[in-house]
Structure formats: C-alpha cells, structure tokens
XYZ file of C-alpha atoms in Angstrom:
321
model
C -23.023 5.237 -9.417
C -22.804 7.591 -6.427
C -20.292 10.199 -5.355
C -21.854 10.708 -1.952
C -20.826 8.973 1.241
C -22.690 5.689 1.525
C -22.024 4.960 5.169
C -23.622 2.367 7.408
C -23.284 3.490 11.030
C -23.376 0.178 12.918
C -24.748 0.870 15.418
C -25.405 4.587 15.118
C -24.841 5.363 18.791
C -21.227 4.171 18.520
C -20.314 6.775 15.930
C -18.414 9.839 17.070
C -18.649 12.467 14.369
C -15.657 14.706 13.683
C -15.244 17.417 11.085
C -13.445 16.313 7.948
C -9.918 17.776 8.095
C -8.914 20.314 5.489
C -5.547 19.027 4.320
C -2.997 21.115 2.483
C -3.538 19.903 -1.050
C -4.114 20.744 -4.678
C -7.194 19.052 -6.127
C -7.848 18.515 -9.785
C -8.893 16.191 -12.552
C -6.535 13.344 -13.387
C -3.046 14.636 -14.050
C -2.795 17.020 -11.092
C -0.362 14.776 -9.204
C 3.199 14.287 -10.424
C 3.767 10.687 -11.541
C 7.446 10.624 -10.543
C 7.459 12.431 -7.205
C 7.833 11.212 -3.622
C 5.219 12.613 -1.227
C 3.591 11.428 1.965
C 4.816 9.984 5.217
C 7.825 8.364 3.517
C 9.008 11.593 1.886
C 12.382 11.616 3.644
C 13.432 8.400 1.908
C 16.455 8.940 -0.332
C 17.601 5.355 -0.845
C 21.099 4.277 -1.766
C 23.918 6.206 -3.390
C 27.147 5.531 -5.230
C 27.796 3.399 -8.278
C 24.928 1.399 -9.763
C 25.205 -2.393 -9.766
C 23.127 -4.231 -12.392
C 22.204 -7.843 -11.589
C 20.782 -10.600 -13.776
C 20.668 -13.565 -11.367
C 19.568 -14.404 -7.830
C 23.150 -14.887 -6.668
C 24.187 -11.510 -8.051
C 21.197 -9.853 -6.414
C 21.887 -11.433 -3.024
C 25.497 -10.293 -3.208
C 24.554 -6.759 -4.199
C 22.001 -6.509 -1.389
C 24.694 -7.298 1.164
C 26.391 -4.028 0.202
C 23.359 -1.783 -0.258
C 23.631 1.178 -2.600
C 21.844 1.357 -5.957
C 20.832 -1.944 -7.552
C 19.201 -2.443 -10.957
C 17.468 -5.758 -11.652
C 17.554 -6.647 -15.355
C 15.184 -9.495 -16.186
C 12.684 -11.617 -14.301
C 14.492 -13.600 -11.575
C 12.858 -16.776 -10.242
C 13.342 -18.743 -7.032
C 15.553 -16.300 -5.148
C 13.773 -17.062 -1.830
C 13.505 -14.240 0.743
C 16.343 -11.728 0.551
C 17.270 -9.180 3.218
C 17.483 -5.489 2.327
C 19.749 -3.278 4.432
C 19.599 0.456 5.093
C 20.390 2.987 2.376
C 19.392 0.801 -0.550
C 17.587 1.552 -3.813
C 16.288 -1.306 -5.976
C 15.033 -0.504 -9.488
C 13.732 -2.712 -12.258
C 14.979 -2.235 -15.817
C 12.234 -1.778 -18.400
C 8.677 -2.949 -17.815
C 9.056 -6.652 -16.982
C 12.048 -6.997 -14.662
C 11.394 -8.280 -11.173
C 10.963 -11.408 -9.078
C 8.888 -14.599 -9.090
C 8.748 -17.044 -6.161
C 10.941 -14.613 -4.254
C 10.634 -11.668 -1.901
C 12.329 -8.921 0.084
C 12.562 -8.574 3.862
C 13.311 -5.053 5.101
C 14.075 -5.560 8.802
C 15.529 -3.018 11.218
C 16.493 -0.860 8.262
C 16.122 2.791 7.312
C 15.964 4.593 3.992
C 14.957 2.024 1.370
C 13.414 2.585 -2.077
C 11.945 -0.153 -4.314
C 10.564 0.865 -7.726
C 9.509 -0.487 -11.097
C 9.495 -4.206 -10.264
C 7.039 -6.864 -11.429
C 6.768 -9.219 -8.446
C 4.651 -12.368 -8.431
C 4.106 -15.271 -6.032
C 6.080 -14.959 -2.811
C 7.569 -18.119 -1.319
C 5.010 -20.225 0.543
C 3.503 -18.449 3.578
C 5.748 -15.413 3.004
C 5.329 -11.870 1.640
C 6.578 -10.309 -1.556
C 7.775 -7.360 0.537
C 7.880 -7.622 4.335
C 8.762 -4.457 6.272
C 9.605 -4.967 9.967
C 10.780 -2.347 12.485
C 11.955 -0.132 9.639
C 11.568 3.531 8.722
C 11.559 5.842 5.698
C 10.505 3.400 3.007
C 9.195 4.237 -0.489
C 7.557 1.485 -2.575
C 6.587 2.921 -5.963
C 5.413 1.907 -9.463
C 5.563 -1.827 -8.842
C 3.170 -4.615 -9.816
C 2.309 -7.187 -7.142
C 0.274 -10.312 -7.879
C -0.231 -14.006 -7.176
C -2.431 -16.756 -8.658
C -5.824 -15.187 -7.959
C -8.401 -15.791 -5.244
C -8.783 -19.522 -5.704
C -7.224 -22.401 -3.792
C -5.708 -22.085 -0.310
C -5.912 -18.470 0.885
C -2.996 -19.042 3.271
C -0.596 -20.615 0.766
C 0.866 -17.150 0.191
C 0.890 -14.406 2.796
C 0.876 -10.741 1.802
C 1.948 -8.754 -1.200
C 3.203 -5.745 0.768
C 3.107 -5.841 4.582
C 4.533 -3.587 7.311
C 4.648 -4.375 11.015
C 6.445 -4.261 14.376
C 6.671 -0.507 14.769
C 7.637 0.382 11.218
C 7.049 4.037 10.388
C 7.154 6.748 7.716
C 6.086 4.758 4.687
C 4.832 5.756 1.232
C 3.325 3.184 -1.141
C 2.484 4.892 -4.441
C 1.489 4.181 -8.042
C 1.513 0.397 -7.531
C -0.796 -2.263 -8.952
C -2.104 -4.994 -6.621
C -3.996 -7.875 -8.226
C -5.099 -11.509 -8.079
C -4.376 -12.236 -4.441
C -6.161 -13.169 -1.224
C -4.457 -10.857 1.312
C -2.881 -7.805 -0.277
C -1.407 -5.429 2.289
C -1.364 -5.666 6.092
C -0.209 -2.836 8.347
C 0.202 -4.107 11.914
C 0.297 -7.874 12.275
C -1.491 -8.538 15.585
C -4.212 -7.159 17.857
C -1.816 -7.739 20.776
C 1.090 -5.654 19.428
C -0.221 -2.257 20.452
C 2.707 -1.416 22.731
C 5.082 -1.470 19.778
C 2.750 -0.157 17.071
C 0.772 2.637 18.752
C 2.070 6.019 17.629
C 3.878 4.483 14.669
C 2.800 2.828 11.405
C 2.262 6.124 9.562
C 1.687 5.210 5.925
C 0.545 6.978 2.768
C -1.115 4.943 0.017
C -1.729 7.038 -3.066
C -2.442 6.383 -6.726
C -2.587 2.615 -6.278
C -4.729 0.314 -8.411
C -6.327 -2.692 -6.668
C -8.047 -5.404 -8.718
C -9.382 -8.882 -7.891
C -8.002 -8.759 -4.356
C -10.000 -10.529 -1.654
C -9.157 -8.234 1.286
C -6.520 -6.159 3.117
C -6.328 -3.227 0.769
C -4.988 -2.296 3.227
C -5.892 -3.688 6.639
C -4.376 -1.485 9.329
C -4.101 -1.841 13.105
C -3.074 0.939 15.521
C -1.487 3.143 12.858
C -2.429 6.120 10.698
C -3.115 5.717 6.979
C -3.795 8.363 4.360
C -5.271 6.797 1.219
C -6.038 8.978 -1.769
C -6.571 8.990 -5.525
C -6.710 5.216 -5.826
C -8.943 2.743 -7.651
C -10.507 -0.436 -6.282
C -12.274 -2.872 -8.607
C -13.823 -6.240 -7.726
C -12.885 -6.881 -4.096
C -15.305 -9.487 -2.666
C -14.623 -9.174 1.091
C -13.179 -5.785 2.011
C -11.104 -2.847 0.856
C -9.773 -0.413 3.451
C -10.070 -2.095 6.868
C -9.368 0.121 9.901
C -8.908 -1.926 13.096
C -7.739 -1.588 16.686
C -8.160 2.213 16.864
C -6.269 2.834 13.637
C -7.114 6.099 11.884
C -7.640 6.298 8.137
C -8.480 9.158 5.811
C -9.724 7.997 2.409
C -10.298 10.606 -0.275
C -10.663 11.056 -4.031
C -10.839 7.298 -4.543
C -13.140 5.114 -6.662
C -14.648 1.850 -5.399
C -16.331 -0.343 -8.014
C -17.903 -3.658 -6.970
C -16.196 -3.642 -3.588
C -17.861 -5.211 -0.566
C -17.160 -3.040 2.482
C -14.969 -0.534 0.596
C -14.184 1.167 3.906
C -14.888 -0.767 7.099
C -14.095 -0.151 10.771
C -15.656 -3.137 12.557
C -14.235 -6.195 10.826
C -11.848 -8.909 12.068
C -10.588 -7.349 15.337
C -11.845 -6.969 18.896
C -11.740 -3.152 18.669
C -13.050 -0.924 15.893
C -10.932 1.503 13.971
C -11.722 5.040 12.820
C -12.277 6.332 9.301
C -13.079 9.552 7.485
C -14.031 9.522 3.810
C -14.425 12.448 1.434
C -14.807 13.032 -2.310
C -14.978 9.319 -3.075
C -16.976 7.480 -5.719
C -18.919 4.329 -4.750
C -20.403 2.044 -7.412
C -22.097 -1.098 -6.105
C -20.069 -0.499 -2.942
C -21.199 0.653 0.510
C -18.911 1.822 3.297
C -19.364 0.485 6.821
C -17.992 3.119 9.200
C -18.867 2.877 12.895
C -16.763 5.747 14.203
C -15.038 8.783 12.767
C -11.984 10.722 13.862
C -10.174 13.068 11.536
C -6.532 14.022 11.150
C -4.637 16.374 8.879
C -1.792 14.820 6.864
C 1.400 16.775 7.687
C 2.453 17.303 4.072
C 1.325 18.900 0.823
C -0.140 16.655 -1.850
C -2.198 16.737 -5.043
C -5.303 14.623 -5.546
C -6.698 13.348 -8.822
C -10.465 13.044 -9.142
C -12.289 9.817 -8.309
C -14.317 10.272 -11.507
C -11.370 9.529 -13.796
C -8.912 7.774 -11.506
C -9.487 4.154 -12.580
C -8.737 4.675 -16.264
C -5.852 6.955 -15.357
C -4.174 4.439 -13.038
C -4.505 1.592 -15.509
C -2.143 3.642 -17.657
C 0.065 5.421 -15.127
C 0.468 2.959 -12.230
C 2.712 -0.092 -12.280
C 5.904 -0.824 -14.189
C 7.240 0.722 -17.374
C 6.072 4.248 -16.545
C 9.107 5.825 -14.882
C 12.642 5.952 -16.287
C-alpha cells in the first residue's frame, strides 16, 4: 500500500509540471465533510418547490414530472422507460430501496434539478440511468447506480450517469456506482469541443465505485474535481482525462484499479491531471501532463486512509432523511 504518487510519465518529455493548487478546504479524518450538504460546482442547485407529490407507479411519476416541483418515489418502479425531467424539479426516494429498474431520467435543456436517495438499476437498452444534456445546476446525491456486472455485451447498456452537450455546474456526491461496464461519461465526443470547451464543470465527491470496468469518470474538454472517494476493483480505468480536460483528484483511495488516473487513453488528445494526498494499492497512475486549477468553493476532505470503509456506510441510499 502506498500513499505517494505513483505516476508513469509517458513519455516524460510530454509532461508539463505545474504546482499543485492550494484549494480552500478543511482536511481531516473521515467525518470532516457534512453528509447532507451541497458543495461543489453544482452548489446553486435548489431544485423544485411547492407541495410534495408522492408517486407509486410509472404513470404517476411521468405525470408528476410534467409539472416539476417536489416528487417522492415510494417503491421500486420497473419498466418506466426514459422519462424527461424539466427545470426546477426535485426527485427523492422514500426509504432505502425506492427507485427505478429498467428505466431512466433524461435531463435535457433544463436548469436546477436535484435527484437524491434513489436505487437505480439497469437502464433501458443502449440508454443511461441518468442522461444530462445541455443542462445546468444539477445535484445528484446519495443514489445507488448499478447494472448486471461486467459480463456479456458491454454496449447493451450505456452509462449510469452521463453529462454532455455543454452541460455545466454539476455536483455528483455520496453515490455508489457498481457492477457496470461504463459508469460515468462527461463529454460524449472528441469532436464536440466547440460546445463543451469552457463548460462541463463537475464535482465528484464522496462516491464509492466498485466492480466498474471504466469511465469513473471519463471526461472530455471539461473540468472535474474529484475528492474523498473510493475505487475498488476497476479492471480498465478509473479517472480518465481526455481531450485537454483538467482533473484534480485528491484524498481518494484506489484499490486494485488499473490506470486509476490516466490522461492518454481512448482519445486523440491527452488530458491533464493533478493528484494529491491519494492512496494507491495495486494501482498505478498514468499521467502524461499536469495542469492545476483551484476549485472556486470551500470544501472538506476526508482522508484516503479511511474513506473506503466510511463510504460503504455513508454513501448510497437510506442515509439521508
């Protein structure tokens, strides 16, 4: 087990060293960060308002989504297909097992959406569990996303949580991602730079990733801050920075992860990455170029030494009220 940076500079003459930014943060052992607090690039998200509508069927959910506001899902709903989410909407699961199976959400040309405490499994064929397109101020928190594992056709399902086409100001926090080929894609194409450059700002914090093949996340063009997360058993890649994307990864544990942080995989142009205060166990980063940035918000990190056990308890459903 190592806490130092295990970095392969490939090749060394391509690397451009930059000082690690000193972000405005509070560091501590596990428990420093508030479990029920919105921070990060998506911090302006407020979601829906007004009376709460509780739904127990796909038809009720589809109807409620057409009006926005505050929606509670009570129970596990199956076969709802892909449902559109409009601006100013909050979706919350009741208890620890409410959510969707063989269904998904599309957030397209929307602003101010919150989705929390849902157990979501198996999107419709070739679709995502949550697809965010050309949308802003989104908070995805304390959910559990999964599929059937990393066997069979890797393209039968698409992503668990994807964002693309100039989406911006996103926070994905305290979620569990497991048993899937392609977990989370930020920026869908190498040729979409005109729309994506200068956007796709996303914070991933306190997420638990297990038995995911790749894309944890994979990011093109954008800016990702990833901290206090745990990665276990990823056979292809973890954080994949591509097409001049910038990522800062800190206070995160990688256990049995091939290419836990990589900048020269899958695209015609490398990305950038800075890593600090991470733990690598049977995992070696592959960073070809570095460029730092300072996240424009205050945040608290939990230590990589204890983060995996902590997130197994505190991430996912059934934690928040």
